């Protein structure tokens, strides 16, 4: 599987990606079509011209041979001598068309006359042609002669020839003509090179035409891609200029309609989200005043609970606990609305992380259930109040769901990413969860030096199907216990506080229990953007 993925990645990047581009494919298609058309046309033209040239050359030579033979054979006496046969061959060949003649007589088998006896003899005549010439045809109304002039193309020593032969009279000699086609072959070679050059020029012209055509076609496609990219970056007012009525213009109109519809839907959703945030903020704000009075009353009731009727005391304590839980929920909701609205700000100061964790543990009386491995002198620029909320949520969550002992480890990471101090307990198995840009935050932290705080418990760990959702708002692993002590906002607020510091929190399973890892930069990050939003629980 890895090899297949590597091969796919290699062919989808670098030069292979350029070869797969639309421009290259258009040019390749244009070139292939042009090459096919040019080769087809050149091939047809070559073969037509070849047949025409060869047919003209051989017909001219054969007609001249027939006329010259007919004119000179009338002067040949019966029972001609070998010298007279040589004279006939020379006379027939002297017509001026540069062919040679070989004459054979059945009455003189030992004499073969030739106009050029050193180059052409009867042995150069193909056997099939000799048999055809010597065989008489039946005389009919359509065939008045028993013997005819026959021809055959033949290569002799690599040179092309047309060889013609005929019997003069039934009992007379047989004459053969050797006509060289060297000039015609040279003309055909010249024609072939000309057609090849024309094909190459057509291929180059088609590539240039394809380049121009692809530029015309791809220019609006590139504009469409740029517009889609801007739309994806959040510029919902992006639109394309529509010019014409072709397919690309229809595509641009479709894009504009889609962008307009998306713009309207996003505006509607944004308005609804803003209304929801205002509602939560207003509701939380309105609840604070009566909750303040209720909290004061419940504090008095709690102080007097032991002196109350035993039948009433459980009800009083229930009211006290639920009032405090409601007060915590309202405070958490108000904190969430500040993050959503982008109004949460850091009040940063350089503090010792070990002292901050000790203060959190001592203030909540967790010192018997928490083991702290934090060297002193690990300092960072943080907001102590917000970081106390993070530590309280992580340690409290570990105590509640994982059980003691809970181990908290602090270590430093230098700019190069190497550990600078402390002994950490890292996750050994389980998938790490780092929502909403956690790796980027960790990388940024590592570039200036960072502090890593790990909180591990001794419980059964986090189920694999729950890990991706532990930082979601109002998420609870046990769906059957919709009403529990927690509001489902603790880890979400912890993640938001970590991100506003420029850090992140990851969740994973260790060898025993769950491990939450908080990574913070040692220096104060830039102020968060107004639209920053945590994706956490």
Coordinates of C-alpha atoms in Angstrom, one line a residue:
X1 CA 0.0 0.0 0.0
X2 CA 2.8 2.4 0.8
X3 CA 4.6 1.7 -2.5
X4 CA 1.3 2.3 -4.4
X5 CA 0.8 5.6 -2.6
X6 CA 4.4 6.6 -3.3
X7 CA 4.0 5.8 -7.0
X8 CA 0.8 7.7 -7.2
X9 CA 2.3 10.7 -5.4
X10 CA 5.3 10.7 -7.7
X11 CA 3.1 10.7 -10.9
X12 CA 0.9 13.4 -9.5
X13 CA 3.7 15.9 -8.8
X14 CA 6.7 17.4 -10.5
X15 CA 7.1 16.9 -14.3
X16 CA 4.4 14.2 -14.4
X17 CA 1.9 16.8 -13.1
X18 CA 2.9 19.2 -15.9
X19 CA 2.4 16.4 -18.5
X20 CA -1.1 15.9 -17.2
X21 CA -2.0 19.5 -17.5
X22 CA -4.9 20.5 -19.8
X23 CA -2.6 22.7 -22.0
X24 CA -0.2 19.8 -22.7
X25 CA -3.1 17.5 -23.4
X26 CA -4.6 19.9 -25.9
X27 CA -1.3 20.4 -27.7
X28 CA -0.8 16.6 -27.7
X29 CA -4.2 16.0 -29.2
X30 CA -3.8 18.7 -31.8
X31 CA -0.3 17.4 -32.7
X32 CA -1.6 13.8 -32.9
X33 CA -4.5 14.7 -35.2
X34 CA -2.3 16.8 -37.4
X35 CA 0.4 14.1 -37.5
X36 CA -2.1 11.5 -38.4
X37 CA -3.7 13.7 -41.1
X38 CA -0.3 14.7 -42.5
X39 CA 1.0 11.2 -42.6
X40 CA -2.1 9.9 -44.2
X41 CA -2.2 12.6 -46.8
X42 CA 1.6 12.3 -47.5
X43 CA 1.3 8.5 -47.8
X44 CA -1.6 8.7 -50.2
X45 CA 0.1 11.4 -52.3
X46 CA 3.4 9.4 -52.3
X47 CA 1.8 6.2 -53.5
X48 CA -0.3 8.0 -56.2
X49 CA 2.7 9.8 -57.5
X50 CA 4.8 6.7 -57.3
X51 CA 2.4 4.7 -59.4
X52 CA 2.0 7.6 -61.9
X53 CA 5.7 8.1 -62.3
X54 CA 6.5 4.4 -62.7
X55 CA 3.6 3.7 -65.0
X56 CA 4.5 6.7 -67.3
X57 CA 8.2 5.6 -67.4
X58 CA 7.4 1.9 -68.2
X59 CA 4.7 2.7 -70.7
X60 CA 6.9 5.1 -72.6
X61 CA 9.8 2.6 -72.7
X62 CA 7.6 -0.4 -73.7
X63 CA 5.8 1.5 -76.4
X64 CA 9.1 2.7 -77.8
X65 CA 10.5 -0.8 -77.6
X66 CA 7.6 -2.2 -79.5
X67 CA 7.8 0.4 -82.2
X68 CA 11.6 0.1 -82.6
X69 CA 11.5 -3.7 -82.6
X70 CA 8.7 -3.7 -85.2
X71 CA 10.7 -1.3 -87.4
X72 CA 14.0 -3.1 -87.2
X73 CA 12.9 -6.8 -87.3
X74 CA 11.6 -6.4 -90.8
X75 CA 15.2 -6.1 -92.0
X76 CA 16.2 -9.3 -90.2
X77 CA 16.7 -12.3 -92.7
X78 CA 15.5 -15.8 -92.0
X79 CA 18.0 -17.9 -90.2
X80 CA 19.9 -14.8 -89.0
X81 CA 23.4 -15.2 -87.9
X82 CA 24.6 -14.3 -84.4
X83 CA 26.1 -11.1 -85.7
X84 CA 22.8 -10.1 -87.3
X85 CA 21.1 -10.8 -84.0
X86 CA 23.6 -8.5 -82.3
X87 CA 23.0 -5.9 -84.9
X88 CA 19.2 -6.1 -84.3
X89 CA 19.7 -5.7 -80.5
X90 CA 21.9 -2.7 -81.1
X91 CA 19.5 -1.1 -83.5
X92 CA 16.5 -1.6 -81.3
X93 CA 18.3 -0.1 -78.3
X94 CA 19.4 2.9 -80.2
X95 CA 16.0 4.6 -80.1
X96 CA 17.3 7.2 -77.5
X97 CA 15.3 6.1 -74.4
X98 CA 18.4 4.6 -72.8
X99 CA 17.3 1.0 -72.5
X100 CA 19.2 -2.2 -73.4
X101 CA 18.1 -5.1 -75.5
X102 CA 18.8 -8.8 -75.4
X103 CA 17.8 -11.1 -78.3
X104 CA 17.6 -14.9 -78.2
X105 CA 16.8 -17.3 -81.1
X106 CA 15.7 -20.9 -80.5
X107 CA 17.4 -21.8 -83.7
X108 CA 20.7 -20.6 -82.2
X109 CA 20.7 -21.6 -78.6
X110 CA 24.4 -20.9 -78.3
X111 CA 24.0 -17.3 -79.3
X112 CA 22.5 -14.6 -77.1
X113 CA 22.7 -11.2 -78.6
X114 CA 22.9 -8.1 -76.3
X115 CA 23.3 -4.4 -76.9
X116 CA 25.5 -4.5 -73.7
X117 CA 26.7 -8.1 -73.3
X118 CA 28.9 -7.2 -70.3
X119 CA 25.9 -6.0 -68.2
X120 CA 22.8 -7.8 -69.6
X121 CA 22.3 -11.4 -70.6
X122 CA 19.4 -13.8 -70.9
X123 CA 20.2 -15.0 -67.4
X124 CA 19.0 -11.6 -66.0
X125 CA 15.5 -12.1 -67.4
X126 CA 13.2 -13.6 -64.7
X127 CA 12.3 -17.2 -65.5
X128 CA 8.6 -16.5 -65.0
X129 CA 8.7 -13.7 -67.6
X130 CA 10.5 -16.0 -70.1
X131 CA 7.9 -18.7 -69.6
X132 CA 5.1 -16.2 -70.1
X133 CA 6.6 -14.7 -73.2
X134 CA 7.2 -18.1 -74.8
X135 CA 3.7 -19.4 -74.1
X136 CA 1.2 -18.6 -77.0
X137 CA -2.3 -17.5 -76.3
X138 CA -5.4 -18.8 -78.1
X139 CA -6.5 -16.7 -81.0
X140 CA -10.1 -15.5 -80.7
X141 CA -12.2 -12.6 -81.9
X142 CA -10.9 -10.6 -79.1
X143 CA -7.3 -11.8 -79.4
X144 CA -5.8 -11.6 -82.8
X145 CA -2.2 -12.4 -81.9
X146 CA -0.7 -15.5 -80.2
X147 CA 2.2 -13.6 -78.7
X148 CA 2.2 -10.3 -76.8
X149 CA 4.5 -7.9 -75.0
X150 CA 4.8 -8.7 -71.3
X151 CA 6.7 -6.8 -68.6
X152 CA 7.9 -7.2 -65.0
X153 CA 9.6 -4.9 -62.5
X154 CA 12.8 -6.5 -61.1
X155 CA 15.8 -5.4 -59.0
X156 CA 19.2 -6.3 -60.5
X157 CA 22.1 -5.7 -58.1
X158 CA 20.0 -3.4 -56.1
X159 CA 18.9 -1.3 -59.1
X160 CA 15.3 -1.1 -60.2
X161 CA 14.4 -2.1 -63.7
X162 CA 11.4 -2.7 -65.8
X163 CA 12.0 -5.8 -68.1
X164 CA 9.8 -6.3 -71.1
X165 CA 9.8 -9.2 -73.6
X166 CA 8.0 -10.4 -76.7
X167 CA 8.4 -13.0 -79.4
X168 CA 8.8 -11.5 -82.8
X169 CA 7.2 -14.3 -84.8
X170 CA 6.2 -17.8 -83.8
X171 CA 9.4 -19.2 -85.2
X172 CA 11.6 -16.1 -84.8
X173 CA 13.7 -14.7 -82.1
X174 CA 12.6 -13.3 -78.7
X175 CA 13.6 -9.8 -77.7
X176 CA 13.9 -8.5 -74.1
X177 CA 14.2 -4.9 -73.0
X178 CA 16.0 -3.7 -69.8
X179 CA 14.9 -0.1 -68.8
X180 CA 16.5 1.3 -65.7
X181 CA 14.3 3.2 -63.2
X182 CA 17.1 4.9 -61.3
X183 CA 16.0 8.4 -62.3
X184 CA 12.4 7.6 -61.2
X185 CA 13.6 6.2 -57.9
X186 CA 15.6 9.4 -57.3
X187 CA 12.6 11.5 -58.1
X188 CA 10.4 9.5 -55.7
X189 CA 13.1 9.8 -52.9
X190 CA 13.0 13.6 -53.4
X191 CA 9.2 13.5 -53.3
X192 CA 9.3 11.4 -50.1
X193 CA 11.7 13.9 -48.3
X194 CA 9.6 16.8 -49.4
X195 CA 6.4 15.1 -48.0
X196 CA 8.3 14.3 -44.7
X197 CA 9.4 17.9 -44.4
X198 CA 5.8 19.1 -45.1
X199 CA 4.6 16.7 -42.4
X200 CA 7.1 18.1 -39.9
X201 CA 6.0 21.6 -40.8
X202 CA 2.4 20.7 -40.4
X203 CA 3.2 19.1 -37.0
X204 CA 4.9 22.3 -35.9
X205 CA 2.1 24.5 -37.2
X206 CA -0.5 22.4 -35.4
X207 CA 1.5 22.6 -32.1
X208 CA 1.6 26.4 -32.5
X209 CA -2.1 26.5 -33.3
X210 CA -2.8 24.3 -30.4
X211 CA -0.8 26.6 -28.1
X212 CA -2.9 29.6 -29.3
X213 CA -6.2 27.7 -29.0
X214 CA -5.3 26.4 -25.5
X215 CA -4.4 29.9 -24.4
X216 CA -7.8 31.1 -25.6
X217 CA -9.6 28.2 -23.9
X218 CA -7.6 28.1 -20.7
X219 CA -7.6 31.8 -20.0
X220 CA -11.2 31.8 -18.8
X221 CA -10.6 28.5 -17.1
X222 CA -7.7 30.1 -15.2
X223 CA -9.9 33.0 -14.3
X224 CA -12.5 30.6 -13.0
X225 CA -9.9 28.7 -11.0
X226 CA -8.6 32.0 -9.4
X227 CA -12.2 33.0 -8.6
X228 CA -12.9 29.6 -7.0
X229 CA -9.7 30.0 -5.0
X230 CA -10.7 33.4 -3.8
X231 CA -14.2 32.2 -3.0
X232 CA -12.7 29.3 -1.0
X233 CA -10.5 31.8 1.0
X234 CA -13.7 33.6 2.1
X235 CA -14.1 36.4 -0.5
X236 CA -17.8 35.7 -1.1
X237 CA -18.2 38.8 -3.2
X238 CA -16.0 37.2 -6.0
X239 CA -17.7 37.2 -9.4
X240 CA -16.7 36.5 -13.0
X241 CA -17.2 38.8 -16.0
X242 CA -19.5 37.1 -18.5
X243 CA -18.8 37.7 -22.1
X244 CA -20.5 35.8 -24.9
X245 CA -22.9 32.9 -25.1
X246 CA -20.6 29.8 -25.4
X247 CA -20.1 27.0 -22.9
X248 CA -17.4 28.9 -21.0
X249 CA -19.8 31.9 -20.6
X250 CA -22.5 29.5 -19.3
X251 CA -20.0 28.1 -16.9
X252 CA -19.2 31.6 -15.7
X253 CA -22.9 32.4 -15.2
X254 CA -23.3 29.2 -13.2
X255 CA -20.4 30.1 -11.0
X256 CA -21.8 33.6 -10.4
X257 CA -25.2 32.1 -9.5
X258 CA -23.5 29.6 -7.2
X259 CA -21.4 32.2 -5.5
X260 CA -24.4 34.5 -5.0
X261 CA -26.4 31.7 -3.5
X262 CA -23.5 30.7 -1.2
X263 CA -23.1 34.4 -0.2
X264 CA -26.7 34.6 0.8
X265 CA -26.6 31.4 2.7
X266 CA -23.5 32.3 4.6
X267 CA -24.9 35.7 5.4
X268 CA -28.0 34.1 6.7
X269 CA -26.1 31.5 8.8
X270 CA -23.8 34.3 10.1
X271 CA -26.8 36.3 11.1
X272 CA -28.4 33.3 12.9
X273 CA -25.1 32.5 14.6
X274 CA -24.7 36.1 15.7
X275 CA -28.3 36.0 17.1
X276 CA -27.5 32.8 18.9
X277 CA -24.4 34.3 20.4
X278 CA -26.2 37.4 21.5
X279 CA -29.0 35.2 23.0
X280 CA -26.5 33.1 25.0
X281 CA -24.6 36.2 26.1
X282 CA -27.8 38.1 27.1
X283 CA -29.2 35.1 28.8
X284 CA -26.0 34.5 30.7
X285 CA -25.8 38.1 31.7
X286 CA -29.4 38.2 32.8
X287 CA -29.0 35.1 34.9
X288 CA -26.0 36.4 36.8
X289 CA -28.0 38.9 38.9
X290 CA -30.6 36.3 40.3
X291 CA -27.8 33.7 40.6
X292 CA -25.8 36.1 42.7
X293 CA -28.7 36.4 45.1
X294 CA -29.4 32.7 45.0
X295 CA -25.8 31.9 45.7
X296 CA -25.8 34.2 48.8
X297 CA -29.0 32.5 50.0
X298 CA -27.5 29.0 49.4
X299 CA -24.4 29.9 51.3
X300 CA -26.5 30.9 54.3
X301 CA -28.5 27.7 53.9
X302 CA -25.4 25.6 53.7
X303 CA -24.1 27.2 56.9
X304 CA -27.4 26.4 58.7
X305 CA -27.9 23.0 57.1
X306 CA -26.8 21.0 60.2
X307 CA -29.3 22.8 62.4
X308 CA -32.2 22.1 60.0
X309 CA -34.7 19.3 60.2
X310 CA -33.0 16.0 59.0
X311 CA -35.8 15.6 56.5
X312 CA -35.1 19.1 55.0
X313 CA -31.3 18.9 55.0
X314 CA -30.9 16.7 51.9
X315 CA -33.1 19.0 49.9
X316 CA -31.1 22.1 51.1
X317 CA -27.8 20.5 50.1
X318 CA -29.3 19.5 46.7
X319 CA -30.4 23.1 46.1
X320 CA -26.9 24.4 47.1
X321 CA -25.1 22.0 44.8
X322 CA -27.4 22.6 41.8
X323 CA -27.2 26.4 42.3
X324 CA -23.4 26.3 42.3
X325 CA -23.5 24.0 39.2
X326 CA -25.8 26.5 37.5
X327 CA -23.5 29.4 38.4
X328 CA -20.5 27.5 36.9
X329 CA -22.5 26.8 33.8
X330 CA -23.4 30.4 33.3
X331 CA -19.8 31.5 33.8
X332 CA -18.6 28.9 31.3
X333 CA -21.2 30.1 28.7
X334 CA -20.1 33.7 29.2
X335 CA -16.5 32.6 28.7
X336 CA -17.5 30.7 25.5
X337 CA -19.3 33.7 24.1
X338 CA -16.2 35.9 24.7
X339 CA -14.1 33.4 22.6
X340 CA -16.7 33.3 19.9
X341 CA -17.0 37.1 19.7
X342 CA -13.2 37.4 19.7
X343 CA -13.2 39.6 22.8
X344 CA -11.1 37.3 25.0
X345 CA -7.7 38.8 25.7
X346 CA -4.6 37.8 27.5
X347 CA -3.3 39.5 30.7
X348 CA 0.1 38.0 30.3
X349 CA 2.9 37.9 32.8
X350 CA 6.1 35.8 33.1
X351 CA 5.5 33.1 35.7
X352 CA 7.0 29.9 36.9
X353 CA 4.9 27.0 35.5
X354 CA 5.7 24.8 38.5
X355 CA 4.4 27.5 40.9
X356 CA 1.3 27.9 38.8
X357 CA 0.5 24.2 38.9
X358 CA 1.1 24.0 42.6
X359 CA -1.2 26.9 43.2
X360 CA -3.9 25.2 41.2
X361 CA -3.5 21.9 43.1
X362 CA -3.3 23.5 46.5
X363 CA -6.3 25.7 45.9
X364 CA -8.5 22.7 45.1
X365 CA -7.0 20.4 47.7
X366 CA -5.8 17.8 45.2
X367 CA -2.2 17.5 46.6
X368 CA -3.0 13.9 47.9
X369 CA -4.2 12.7 44.5
X370 CA -1.7 14.3 42.2
X371 CA 2.0 13.5 41.6
X372 CA 3.9 16.5 40.3
X373 CA 7.1 16.2 38.3
X374 CA 7.9 19.8 37.5
X375 CA 11.4 21.3 37.8
X376 CA 11.5 24.8 39.1
X377 CA 12.7 27.6 36.8
X378 CA 10.6 26.6 33.8
X379 CA 9.2 30.1 33.0
X380 CA 6.8 31.3 30.3
X381 CA 4.8 34.4 29.5
X382 CA 1.2 33.4 30.1
X383 CA -2.1 34.6 31.5
X384 CA -2.1 33.0 35.0
X385 CA -5.9 33.1 35.4
X386 CA -6.6 31.4 32.0
X387 CA -3.8 28.8 32.5
X388 CA -5.2 28.0 36.0
X389 CA -8.5 27.2 34.2
X390 CA -6.7 24.9 31.8
X391 CA -4.8 23.1 34.6
X392 CA -8.0 22.8 36.7
X393 CA -10.0 21.3 33.8
X394 CA -7.3 18.8 32.8
X395 CA -6.4 17.7 36.3
X396 CA -10.0 17.7 37.4
X397 CA -11.1 15.7 34.3
X398 CA -8.3 13.2 35.0
X399 CA -9.4 12.7 38.6
X400 CA -13.1 12.5 37.8
X401 CA -12.9 10.0 34.9
X402 CA -9.5 8.4 35.2
X403 CA -8.8 8.2 38.9
X404 CA -5.8 8.8 41.0
X405 CA -2.9 8.9 41.0
X406 CA -2.8 11.6 38.4
X407 CA 0.7 12.5 37.2
X408 CA 1.6 16.0 36.0
X409 CA 4.9 16.3 34.2
X410 CA 6.6 19.5 32.9
X411 CA 9.4 19.7 30.4
X412 CA 11.0 22.3 28.2
X413 CA 11.5 22.0 24.4
X414 CA 14.1 24.1 22.7
X415 CA 13.8 25.9 19.4
X416 CA 15.1 22.9 17.5
X417 CA 12.5 20.7 19.1
X418 CA 14.9 18.9 21.5
X419 CA 14.0 18.3 25.1
X420 CA 15.7 20.7 27.4
X421 CA 14.7 19.4 30.8
X422 CA 12.2 17.4 32.8
X423 CA 11.1 13.8 32.4
X424 CA 8.0 13.4 30.4
X425 CA 5.4 10.7 30.1
X426 CA 4.3 10.5 26.5
X427 CA 1.5 8.6 24.9
X428 CA 2.5 5.1 23.7
X429 CA -0.6 4.1 21.8
X430 CA -3.8 5.6 20.6
X431 CA -4.4 8.3 18.1
X432 CA -3.5 11.8 19.1
X433 CA -6.2 14.4 18.8
X434 CA -5.2 18.0 17.9
X435 CA -8.2 20.0 16.7
X436 CA -8.3 23.3 15.0
X437 CA -4.8 23.9 14.0
X438 CA -3.0 22.3 16.9
X439 CA 0.1 21.2 14.8
X440 CA 0.6 24.7 13.5
X441 CA 0.4 26.0 17.1
X442 CA 2.9 23.5 18.3
X443 CA 5.2 24.2 15.4
X444 CA 5.0 27.9 16.2
X445 CA 5.7 27.2 19.8
X446 CA 8.7 25.1 19.0
X447 CA 10.2 27.8 16.9
X448 CA 10.7 30.0 19.9
X449 CA 11.0 27.3 22.6
X450 CA 8.0 25.8 24.3
X451 CA 6.8 24.2 27.5
X452 CA 5.1 20.8 27.5
X453 CA 2.8 19.8 30.3
X454 CA 1.5 16.3 30.3
X455 CA -1.4 15.1 32.5
X456 CA -1.8 11.3 32.7
X457 CA -4.3 9.3 34.8
X458 CA -4.6 5.7 36.0
X459 CA -8.0 5.0 34.4
X460 CA -9.1 2.8 31.5
X461 CA -8.3 5.4 28.9
X462 CA -10.5 7.1 26.4
X463 CA -12.5 4.9 23.9
X464 CA -11.2 5.2 20.3
X465 CA -14.5 6.5 19.0
X466 CA -14.6 9.2 21.7
X467 CA -11.0 10.5 21.1
X468 CA -11.9 12.7 18.1
X469 CA -14.7 14.4 20.1
X470 CA -13.2 15.1 23.5
X471 CA -12.8 18.8 22.8
X472 CA -16.3 19.2 21.3
X473 CA -18.7 21.4 23.2
X474 CA -21.3 19.7 25.3
X475 CA -19.9 16.3 24.3
X476 CA -20.2 13.5 26.8
X477 CA -18.8 10.0 26.3
X478 CA -21.7 8.4 28.2
X479 CA -24.8 9.2 26.2
X480 CA -27.0 7.4 28.7
X481 CA -26.0 10.0 31.4
X482 CA -27.2 13.2 29.8
X483 CA -27.4 14.8 33.3
X484 CA -24.0 14.7 35.1
X485 CA -21.8 16.9 37.2
X486 CA -20.0 18.2 34.1
X487 CA -21.4 20.7 31.6
X488 CA -19.4 19.4 28.7
X489 CA -17.6 22.7 28.2
X490 CA -14.6 22.2 30.4
X491 CA -12.2 20.7 27.8
X492 CA -13.6 23.1 25.1
X493 CA -12.7 26.1 27.2
X494 CA -9.3 24.6 28.1
X495 CA -8.5 24.2 24.4
X496 CA -9.6 27.8 23.7
X497 CA -7.4 29.1 26.4
X498 CA -4.5 27.1 25.1
X499 CA -5.0 28.4 21.6
X500 CA -5.3 32.0 22.7
X501 CA -1.8 31.5 24.1
X502 CA -0.6 30.2 20.8
X503 CA -0.5 26.6 22.0
X504 CA -2.6 23.5 21.7
X505 CA -3.8 20.4 23.6
X506 CA -3.7 16.8 22.4
X507 CA -5.5 13.8 23.8
X508 CA -4.2 10.2 23.5
X509 CA -4.1 6.9 25.3
X510 CA -0.9 5.9 27.1
X511 CA 0.1 2.5 28.4
X512 CA -2.2 3.1 31.4
X513 CA -5.0 5.7 31.2
X514 CA -5.4 8.8 29.1
X515 CA -2.7 11.4 28.5
X516 CA -3.5 15.1 27.8
X517 CA -0.5 17.1 26.5
X518 CA -0.6 20.9 26.7
X519 CA 2.1 22.7 24.6
X520 CA 2.7 26.4 25.1
X521 CA 5.2 28.9 23.6
X522 CA 7.5 30.5 26.1
X523 CA 6.8 34.0 24.8
X524 CA 3.5 35.8 24.4
X525 CA 1.9 35.2 20.9
X526 CA 0.3 37.9 18.8
X527 CA -3.3 38.9 19.8
X528 CA -5.8 36.3 18.3
X529 CA -7.9 37.2 15.3
X530 CA -11.4 38.4 16.0
X531 CA -12.9 35.5 14.1
X532 CA -10.8 32.8 16.0
X533 CA -12.9 29.9 17.1
X534 CA -12.0 27.0 19.2
X535 CA -13.1 23.5 18.2
X536 CA -13.0 21.9 21.5
X537 CA -14.9 20.5 24.4

